[in-house]
Amino acid sequence: MKQVLRKILSSAIMLAALACGKDPFPGGGESDLEPVPPPDTLVTPGPDTSTARKFFFGANGHPVTQAAYKALSAKEQLELIKSLGFNIYRIDIAVDENGYSKMHNRLMEFCRLADEMGIVLLPMLYHVQMDFDGFEQDSYESGYQRGRNFAAIYKDYFKYYNIANELDNRCILPKMSGTLSSHYDLKKFKIIAAHLKGMNDGIKSIDSEAETMVNASWMHYRYLLMLEDYGVNYDVVAYHWYDEMDKLAAKTYNIDDITQFLCTKFSKPIWFTEVNIRNTMGNVADDVQSAFLNKMYMKCKSNPQVKAMMVYELFNQPVFNSIESHYGLFTWTQRYKQYQPKLWAEEQIQRIAFSIP
């Protein structure tokens, strides 16, 4: 654990010991779109002590694929996850043709330690390169083998599988919102749908108790409904939601709570597997991020159909020199060696420390 984090934890624990109690910190659309009223209250996230409903609260990271994470040990990353009160870590996994992670030994270390620490790992299994001029059957078979091979190796370590990532963006037509089937390139969609059906079927041919999820973002919920119609029997709606989407949905569609809106479209459990602000140049104030994450957490936690929220992502990624560079809950003070929490993470660490008996 880095020195700055130790200081935060020590300070929070000292303050908790002096406190009298354990009070929590205060903390133009289509015709099928109906207004959704905003919630009345705002609370900041603390540890989940409910036994009636399991809610996954966590972060995204890239511990077996990207440079900002590879330099840090599994133990250090999972300790950070734990210090934030998180219980799930979504990680992307690139595999070879036999289904093995390209960093198998490191992945196994994460699986072992996560199990010991009570943290669920959610693998995001990459898809193969899409051949949009090919045949649906070929796309299905490549997806089936990919899913089956991966599950045959890792089924003892995972219950939930995120199959592919944001393929809705590969078939959406230019300047379309995604609310209608006509907003998608149907030829591309069928290739994608066949591949996802194959991945889903392949995983479940090995792991009959697996729960799979497919993700989409913005107003692309119709894509997920189209997948259902195609016969992709995924179990969980995974959604990505960022602050500019939140603002535009309210302005354009009168949707003030995306969690409530999605409940009108799906009966499946809903997981928000990516949530954050856009911070393209890295100059957005930390309190903007903090306010948005707190607001989204409250909406997710208050909605019984929503079972998870994951912040994208744990660390800034300066190597990309793009919008991806500034999403982190932690920023680097010395590249890939020393880091410090941004405002929301610092406050969350203190909230969790205060909850220690």
Tab-separated table of N, CA, C and O in Angstrom, residues 1 11 24 29 37 69 71 75 93 97 102 108 115 129 170 180 214 225 237 241 243 257 265 282 299-300 305 307 321:
chain	number	residue	atom	x	y	z
A	1	MET	N	0.860	-1.190	0.000
A	1	MET	CA	0.000	0.000	0.000
A	1	MET	C	0.893	1.237	0.000
A	1	MET	O	1.847	1.323	0.745
A	11	SER	N	-5.438	8.495	9.303
A	11	SER	CA	-6.178	9.680	9.720
A	11	SER	C	-7.643	9.359	9.941
A	11	SER	O	-8.252	9.786	10.919
A	24	PRO	N	-23.343	7.857	9.306
A	24	PRO	CA	-22.765	7.904	7.965
A	24	PRO	C	-22.467	9.330	7.554
A	24	PRO	O	-23.083	10.274	8.031
A	29	GLY	N	-36.965	13.163	-28.377
A	29	GLY	CA	-36.912	11.737	-28.345
A	29	GLY	C	-38.078	11.055	-29.023
A	29	GLY	O	-39.054	11.655	-29.402
A	37	PRO	N	-39.358	10.447	-13.245
A	37	PRO	CA	-39.127	11.456	-12.212
A	37	PRO	C	-37.808	11.244	-11.499
A	37	PRO	O	-37.360	10.116	-11.328
A	69	TYR	N	-1.516	-0.927	-15.008
A	69	TYR	CA	-1.867	-1.905	-13.986
A	69	TYR	C	-0.834	-3.013	-13.833
A	69	TYR	O	-0.702	-3.610	-12.765
A	71	ALA	N	2.276	-2.971	-13.591
A	71	ALA	CA	3.396	-2.694	-12.685
A	71	ALA	C	3.031	-2.924	-11.223
A	71	ALA	O	3.913	-3.006	-10.368
A	75	LYS	N	-1.911	-8.126	-5.067
A	75	LYS	CA	-2.213	-7.802	-3.676
A	75	LYS	C	-2.484	-6.310	-3.513
A	75	LYS	O	-3.440	-5.908	-2.851
A	93	ILE	N	-9.990	-9.454	-20.312
A	93	ILE	CA	-9.091	-10.593	-20.499
A	93	ILE	C	-8.972	-10.903	-21.985
A	93	ILE	O	-9.973	-11.199	-22.660
A	97	GLU	N	-6.086	-18.760	-28.802
A	97	GLU	CA	-7.085	-19.572	-29.511
A	97	GLU	C	-7.573	-20.760	-28.691
A	97	GLU	O	-8.633	-21.338	-28.968
A	102	LYS	N	-3.707	-14.478	-21.896
A	102	LYS	CA	-2.330	-14.266	-22.355
A	102	LYS	C	-1.395	-13.939	-21.201
A	102	LYS	O	-0.174	-13.866	-21.392
A	108	MET	N	-4.276	-16.048	-12.502
A	108	MET	CA	-4.486	-17.025	-11.435
A	108	MET	C	-4.150	-16.434	-10.064
A	108	MET	O	-4.821	-16.724	-9.067
A	115	ASP	N	-10.403	-14.385	-4.133
A	115	ASP	CA	-11.222	-15.340	-3.384
A	115	ASP	C	-10.935	-15.238	-1.886
A	115	ASP	O	-11.860	-15.247	-1.066
A	129	GLN	N	-12.094	-10.595	-33.935
A	129	GLN	CA	-12.303	-9.595	-34.973
A	129	GLN	C	-13.543	-9.950	-35.787
A	129	GLN	O	-13.692	-11.081	-36.256
A	170	ARG	N	-20.454	-0.892	-32.880
A	170	ARG	CA	-19.954	-1.363	-34.175
A	170	ARG	C	-21.065	-1.464	-35.220
A	170	ARG	O	-20.763	-1.556	-36.416
A	180	LEU	N	-34.412	2.588	-31.929
A	180	LEU	CA	-35.228	1.806	-32.852
A	180	LEU	C	-34.362	0.808	-33.614
A	180	LEU	O	-33.164	1.058	-33.836
A	214	VAL	N	-24.346	-8.849	-21.494
A	214	VAL	CA	-23.936	-8.113	-22.684
A	214	VAL	C	-24.139	-6.635	-22.385
A	214	VAL	O	-25.141	-6.251	-21.771
A	225	LEU	N	-32.415	-5.514	-26.788
A	225	LEU	CA	-33.697	-6.170	-27.060
A	225	LEU	C	-33.640	-6.956	-28.368
A	225	LEU	O	-34.231	-8.049	-28.478
A	237	VAL	N	-28.521	-7.488	-18.071
A	237	VAL	CA	-28.316	-6.284	-18.882
A	237	VAL	C	-27.167	-5.494	-18.263
A	237	VAL	O	-27.246	-5.061	-17.106
A	241	TRP	N	-22.696	4.155	-18.534
A	241	TRP	CA	-23.372	5.451	-18.401
A	241	TRP	C	-22.395	6.493	-17.872
A	241	TRP	O	-21.782	6.319	-16.818
A	243	ASP	N	-21.436	10.944	-17.541
A	243	ASP	CA	-22.160	12.143	-17.136
A	243	ASP	C	-22.749	12.925	-18.297
A	243	ASP	O	-23.828	13.514	-18.178
A	257	ASP	N	-33.592	9.579	-14.615
A	257	ASP	CA	-33.019	8.428	-13.917
A	257	ASP	C	-32.957	7.266	-14.894
A	257	ASP	O	-33.962	6.593	-15.156
A	265	LYS	N	-37.929	-1.292	-19.768
A	265	LYS	CA	-37.586	-1.991	-21.012
A	265	LYS	C	-37.167	-3.442	-20.780
A	265	LYS	O	-37.286	-4.271	-21.687
A	282	GLY	N	-8.397	16.236	-18.584
A	282	GLY	CA	-7.915	16.081	-17.213
A	282	GLY	C	-8.082	17.323	-16.369
A	282	GLY	O	-7.489	17.420	-15.290
A	299	LYS	N	-28.938	6.291	-7.118
A	299	LYS	CA	-29.955	5.795	-8.040
A	299	LYS	C	-29.873	4.279	-8.189
A	299	LYS	O	-30.908	3.584	-8.171
A	300	CYS	N	-28.667	3.768	-8.337
A	300	CYS	CA	-28.496	2.322	-8.507
A	300	CYS	C	-28.909	1.564	-7.254
A	300	CYS	O	-29.632	0.567	-7.316
A	305	GLN	N	-34.063	-3.498	-9.005
A	305	GLN	CA	-33.701	-4.279	-10.198
A	305	GLN	C	-32.239	-4.087	-10.582
A	305	GLN	O	-31.670	-4.895	-11.309
A	307	LYS	N	-28.477	-4.337	-9.767
A	307	LYS	CA	-27.713	-5.196	-8.858
A	307	LYS	C	-26.240	-4.824	-8.753
A	307	LYS	O	-25.512	-5.417	-7.957
A	321	ASN	N	-2.739	9.096	-23.692
A	321	ASN	CA	-2.741	10.493	-24.104
A	321	ASN	C	-4.056	10.847	-24.807
A	321	ASN	O	-4.095	11.430	-25.891
